[in-house]
Coordinates of C-alpha atoms in Angstrom, one line a residue:
X1 CA -30.7 105.6 154.2
X2 CA -27.3 106.4 152.6
X3 CA -24.3 106.3 154.9
X4 CA -20.9 107.8 153.9
X5 CA -17.9 107.2 156.2
X6 CA -15.2 109.8 155.9
X7 CA -12.6 107.8 157.8
X8 CA -10.2 110.0 159.6
X9 CA -11.4 113.2 158.1
X10 CA -12.7 115.9 160.5
X11 CA -16.1 116.8 159.0
X12 CA -18.4 119.5 160.3
X13 CA -22.1 119.5 159.2
X14 CA -21.8 123.0 157.9
X15 CA -19.0 121.9 155.6
X16 CA -21.4 119.5 153.9
X17 CA -24.6 121.5 153.8
X18 CA -23.7 124.9 152.3
X19 CA -26.5 127.3 151.7
X20 CA -26.7 129.3 148.5
X21 CA -23.6 127.6 147.1
X22 CA -23.5 127.7 143.3
X23 CA -26.9 126.0 143.0
X24 CA -29.4 125.6 145.8
X25 CA -29.8 122.2 147.5
X26 CA -27.0 120.6 145.6
X27 CA -25.8 118.7 148.7
X28 CA -27.5 115.7 150.5
X29 CA -28.8 116.5 154.0
X30 CA -26.2 115.2 156.5
X31 CA -25.5 115.1 160.2
X32 CA -22.6 114.0 162.4
X33 CA -22.0 110.2 162.7
X34 CA -20.9 108.6 165.9
X35 CA -17.8 107.2 164.2
X36 CA -16.1 110.4 163.1
X37 CA -18.0 110.5 159.8
X38 CA -21.4 111.8 158.8
X39 CA -24.7 110.2 157.9
X40 CA -27.0 111.1 155.0
X41 CA -30.7 110.5 155.5
X42 CA -32.9 111.1 152.5
X43 CA -36.6 110.7 153.5
X44 CA -38.3 112.3 150.5
X45 CA -38.6 110.6 147.1
X46 CA -35.8 111.6 144.7
X47 CA -34.9 111.0 141.1
X48 CA -32.0 108.5 140.9
X49 CA -29.9 110.8 138.7
X50 CA -30.4 113.7 141.1
X51 CA -29.5 111.5 144.0
X52 CA -26.2 110.4 142.3
X53 CA -25.4 114.0 141.5
X54 CA -25.9 115.2 145.0
X55 CA -24.0 112.2 146.4
X56 CA -21.0 113.0 144.3
X57 CA -21.2 116.7 145.2
X58 CA -21.4 115.9 148.9
X59 CA -18.6 113.4 148.6
X60 CA -16.1 116.0 147.3
X61 CA -17.1 118.2 150.2
X62 CA -15.3 115.9 152.6
X63 CA -12.2 117.8 153.8
X64 CA -9.1 116.9 155.7
X65 CA -7.1 119.9 156.9
X66 CA -9.0 121.9 154.4
X67 CA -9.5 120.0 151.1
X68 CA -6.9 117.5 149.9
X69 CA -4.5 119.6 147.8
X70 CA -4.3 117.1 144.9
X71 CA -8.0 117.4 144.4
X72 CA -8.0 121.1 144.0
X73 CA -7.5 123.0 140.7
X74 CA -4.3 125.0 140.5
X75 CA -5.1 128.7 141.3
X76 CA -3.5 132.0 142.3
X77 CA -5.2 134.8 144.3
X78 CA -6.1 137.9 142.5
X79 CA -6.0 141.5 143.9
X80 CA -9.8 141.6 144.7
X81 CA -10.3 138.6 146.9
X82 CA -10.8 136.0 144.1
X83 CA -8.8 133.3 142.4
X84 CA -7.6 132.7 138.9
X85 CA -7.4 129.2 137.5
X86 CA -5.3 128.5 134.4
X87 CA -5.7 125.0 133.0
X88 CA -2.7 124.2 130.7
X89 CA -2.6 120.4 130.5
X90 CA -5.2 117.9 129.3
X91 CA -7.5 116.6 132.0
X92 CA -10.3 114.0 132.0
X93 CA -13.7 115.9 131.9
X94 CA -15.1 113.8 134.7
X95 CA -12.0 114.3 136.9
X96 CA -12.1 118.0 136.1
X97 CA -15.7 118.3 137.2
X98 CA -15.0 116.6 140.5
X99 CA -11.9 118.8 141.1
X100 CA -13.8 121.9 140.2
X101 CA -16.6 121.2 142.6
X102 CA -14.1 120.4 145.4
X103 CA -12.3 123.7 144.6
X104 CA -15.5 125.7 144.6
X105 CA -16.3 124.2 148.0
X106 CA -12.9 125.1 149.4
X107 CA -13.0 128.7 148.0
X108 CA -16.4 129.2 149.5
X109 CA -15.0 128.2 152.9
X110 CA -12.1 130.6 152.4
X111 CA -14.5 133.5 151.6
X112 CA -13.3 134.0 148.1
X113 CA -15.3 136.1 145.7
X114 CA -14.8 135.9 142.0
X115 CA -13.4 132.7 140.3
X116 CA -11.8 133.1 136.9
X117 CA -11.1 130.0 134.8
X118 CA -8.9 130.4 131.7
X119 CA -9.3 127.6 129.2
X120 CA -6.9 127.4 126.2
X121 CA -8.5 126.7 122.9
X122 CA -7.2 123.1 122.9
X123 CA -9.3 122.4 126.0
X124 CA -12.6 123.7 124.7
X125 CA -14.2 120.4 125.5
X126 CA -14.2 121.5 129.2
X127 CA -16.4 124.6 128.5
X128 CA -19.7 122.8 129.0
X129 CA -18.6 121.4 132.3
X130 CA -17.6 124.8 133.6
X131 CA -20.9 126.4 132.4
X132 CA -23.0 123.7 134.0
X133 CA -21.3 124.7 137.4
X134 CA -22.7 128.2 137.1
X135 CA -19.9 130.0 135.2
X136 CA -20.5 132.4 132.4
X137 CA -18.4 133.7 129.5
X138 CA -16.4 136.9 130.3
X139 CA -14.2 137.3 127.2
X140 CA -12.3 135.4 124.6
X141 CA -9.1 135.9 122.7
X142 CA -7.7 133.9 119.7
X143 CA -6.1 131.3 122.0
X144 CA -8.3 131.1 125.1
X145 CA -11.7 131.6 126.7
X146 CA -12.1 133.2 130.1
X147 CA -15.1 132.2 132.2
X148 CA -16.1 133.6 135.6
X149 CA -18.2 132.8 138.6
X150 CA -19.3 134.9 141.6
X151 CA -19.4 133.0 144.9
X152 CA -21.0 135.4 147.5
X153 CA -24.8 135.8 147.6
X154 CA -24.3 139.6 147.3
X155 CA -24.4 141.4 144.0
X156 CA -21.5 140.6 141.7
X157 CA -18.7 143.2 141.3
X158 CA -17.0 141.3 138.4
X159 CA -15.9 144.0 136.0
X160 CA -17.3 143.9 132.5
X161 CA -15.3 142.8 129.5
X162 CA -13.5 145.6 127.6
X163 CA -16.2 148.1 126.7
X164 CA -14.4 150.4 124.2
X165 CA -12.5 150.2 120.9
X166 CA -10.0 152.9 120.3
X167 CA -9.7 154.6 116.9
X168 CA -7.6 157.5 115.6
X169 CA -8.1 160.1 112.9
X170 CA -4.8 161.6 111.6
X171 CA -4.8 165.2 110.5
X172 CA -1.7 165.8 108.4
X173 CA -1.2 169.2 106.7
X174 CA 1.8 170.2 104.6
X175 CA 3.4 173.7 104.1
X176 CA 1.0 174.4 101.2
X177 CA -2.0 174.2 103.5
X178 CA -3.0 170.9 101.9
X179 CA -4.6 168.1 103.9
X180 CA -3.7 164.4 103.5
X181 CA -6.9 162.6 102.5
X182 CA -7.9 159.2 101.3
X183 CA -10.9 157.4 99.7
X184 CA -11.7 154.1 101.2
X185 CA -12.0 150.9 99.2
X186 CA -14.2 149.1 101.8
X187 CA -16.8 150.0 104.4
X188 CA -19.7 152.5 104.3
X189 CA -17.8 155.1 102.4
X190 CA -16.9 152.8 99.6
X191 CA -17.8 154.2 96.2
X192 CA -19.1 157.5 97.6
X193 CA -16.3 159.6 96.4
X194 CA -15.8 161.2 99.8
X195 CA -12.4 162.3 100.8
X196 CA -11.5 161.8 104.4
X197 CA -8.5 161.8 106.7
X198 CA -6.6 158.5 107.4
X199 CA -8.2 156.6 110.3
X200 CA -7.7 153.2 112.0
X201 CA -7.9 151.1 115.1
X202 CA -5.2 151.2 117.7
X203 CA -3.6 147.8 118.3
X204 CA -3.5 146.1 121.7
X205 CA -0.6 147.6 123.7
X206 CA -0.1 150.4 121.2
X207 CA 0.1 154.1 122.3
X208 CA -2.2 156.6 120.6
X209 CA 0.6 158.6 119.0
X210 CA 2.3 155.4 117.7
X211 CA -1.0 154.2 116.3
X212 CA -1.6 157.5 114.4
X213 CA 1.9 157.4 112.9
X214 CA 1.5 153.8 111.9
X215 CA -2.0 154.2 110.3
X216 CA -0.8 157.2 108.1
X217 CA 2.2 155.1 107.0
X218 CA 0.2 152.1 106.2
X219 CA -2.5 153.9 104.1
X220 CA -0.3 156.5 102.3
X221 CA 3.4 155.7 103.0
X222 CA 3.8 159.2 104.3
X223 CA 6.3 159.4 107.3
X224 CA 5.1 161.7 110.1
X225 CA 5.8 162.8 113.6
X226 CA 3.1 163.2 116.3
X227 CA 2.3 166.8 117.3
X228 CA -0.8 166.9 119.4
X229 CA -4.1 165.2 120.3
X230 CA -6.8 167.8 119.4
X231 CA -10.1 166.3 120.4
X232 CA -11.9 163.0 121.0
X233 CA -15.4 161.6 120.5
X234 CA -17.2 158.8 122.3
X235 CA -19.9 156.8 120.6
X236 CA -21.9 153.7 121.7
X237 CA -23.3 150.5 120.2
X238 CA -20.7 150.2 117.4
X239 CA -18.9 147.0 116.5
X240 CA -20.6 144.1 118.4
X241 CA -22.5 146.5 120.6
X242 CA -19.3 148.0 122.1
X243 CA -18.5 151.7 122.6
X244 CA -15.8 153.6 120.8
X245 CA -13.3 156.3 121.6
X246 CA -12.1 158.2 118.5
X247 CA -9.1 160.5 119.0
X248 CA -8.3 163.2 116.5
X249 CA -4.6 163.8 116.2
X250 CA -2.4 166.2 114.3
X251 CA 0.8 165.0 112.8
X252 CA 3.7 166.8 111.0
X253 CA 4.6 165.3 107.6
X254 CA 8.3 164.2 107.1
X255 CA 7.8 163.0 103.6
X256 CA 5.4 164.0 100.8
X257 CA 5.3 161.4 98.0
X258 CA 2.1 159.4 98.4
X259 CA 1.9 155.6 97.7
X260 CA -1.5 154.4 98.6
X261 CA -2.2 151.0 100.2
X262 CA -4.0 148.8 97.6
X263 CA -5.8 146.6 100.1
X264 CA -7.9 149.3 101.8
X265 CA -7.4 152.6 100.0
X266 CA -9.0 153.5 96.7
X267 CA -7.1 156.8 96.3
X268 CA -5.0 159.3 98.3
X269 CA -3.9 162.9 97.7
X270 CA -2.9 166.2 99.2
X271 CA -6.0 168.3 99.0
X272 CA -6.3 172.1 99.7
X273 CA -8.2 172.7 102.9
X274 CA -10.7 174.9 101.2
X275 CA -11.5 172.0 98.7
X276 CA -11.9 169.6 101.6
X277 CA -14.2 171.9 103.4
X278 CA -16.4 172.4 100.3
X279 CA -17.3 168.8 100.1
X280 CA -21.1 168.2 100.6
X281 CA -20.2 165.4 103.1
X282 CA -18.3 167.9 105.2
X283 CA -21.3 170.2 105.4
X284 CA -23.7 167.4 106.3
X285 CA -21.6 165.5 108.9
X286 CA -20.5 167.3 112.1
X287 CA -17.3 165.3 112.6
X288 CA -16.0 166.1 109.1
X289 CA -16.9 169.7 109.6
X290 CA -15.1 170.0 112.9
X291 CA -12.0 168.3 111.4
X292 CA -11.8 171.2 108.9
X293 CA -12.4 173.7 111.7
X294 CA -9.7 172.2 113.8
X295 CA -7.2 172.3 110.9
X296 CA -7.9 176.0 110.3
X297 CA -7.7 176.8 114.0
X298 CA -4.4 174.9 114.4
X299 CA -2.8 176.6 111.4
X300 CA -3.8 180.0 112.8
X301 CA -2.3 179.1 116.1
X302 CA -5.7 179.6 117.8
X303 CA -5.9 176.1 119.2
X304 CA -3.7 174.1 121.6
X305 CA -4.1 170.4 121.9
X306 CA -2.6 167.8 124.2
X307 CA 0.8 166.3 124.0
X308 CA 2.0 163.0 125.6
X309 CA 4.0 163.2 128.8
X310 CA 5.7 160.0 130.0
X311 CA 4.9 159.1 133.6
X312 CA 5.5 156.1 135.9
X313 CA 3.1 154.3 138.1
X314 CA 3.4 154.6 141.9
X315 CA 2.4 151.0 142.3
X316 CA 4.5 149.0 139.8
X317 CA 6.9 151.5 138.1
X318 CA 5.2 150.9 134.8
X319 CA 5.4 153.7 132.2
X320 CA 2.4 155.3 130.6
X321 CA 1.5 158.6 128.9
X322 CA -0.6 161.4 130.2
X323 CA -2.0 163.7 127.5
X324 CA -2.1 167.3 128.6
X325 CA -1.7 170.9 127.6
X326 CA 1.8 171.5 128.7
X327 CA 2.1 175.2 127.8
X328 CA -0.6 176.2 130.3
X329 CA 1.0 174.4 133.2
X330 CA 3.1 176.8 135.3

């Protein structure tokens, strides 16, 4: 028989034996004790290490007016009934494990759902401890790792990590009906002799129109202004299994002297549209063909794309851009 006296703490049996909490049967069986504590009676044989684990877990479940605040991890509530924990200072792994278990117990009693733990890269030694408590990786950035855990026994509604990468293709045509094209020094098109429009990945926090202007400038040193978004394509299972959104944009050139980027670009030039369209690659690949068709349609004023309209959010007054066909709105 193992007896644990909680002193002045008010302990209810249901606070000690929690069903379906993180891992089944992680607490020792307990009942009320006549001296304001609780008594643990273990009748079946048990591995000593397992007994020590359950005894420690049960001990952190003792609460006094909830759980002692200094034994909980610092956390803030999120908008979806969960909590977010950011560990910023060094902490002993054993102390961290005990505080994590106490916190999980308390959040269970409070009816919390998702638990997010953000670990900076300098505290990577705590990752194993968090994973052993049932957490899984959600996403990582250069300076931190985010782990998450779902408390309820119902199906998890934790949102997936970012699922899409955003890329742009920049259609730039001068007054001579020449298209700005490049040959890539790296990637699948390296050494193929294929001429294509400037493309690139949108940076985090960057708007589509700014990204298109930046990519053209980086690859060719041509200054441009954004005109319209003409079309977009969605593909799946690209880089690291993620999906991709590829936006085709048309820009107006403000300068014309090309200076190619040496790191990524093998060659760059202004190419007549007819010559671009005559490339075998354009005939074989649908996306290249439609780029030529869009150029022609736009030059003939037969196609209207989407322009960015700045709007503000009802919830937090943040600004964003809605891309729409303005001329058809009355």
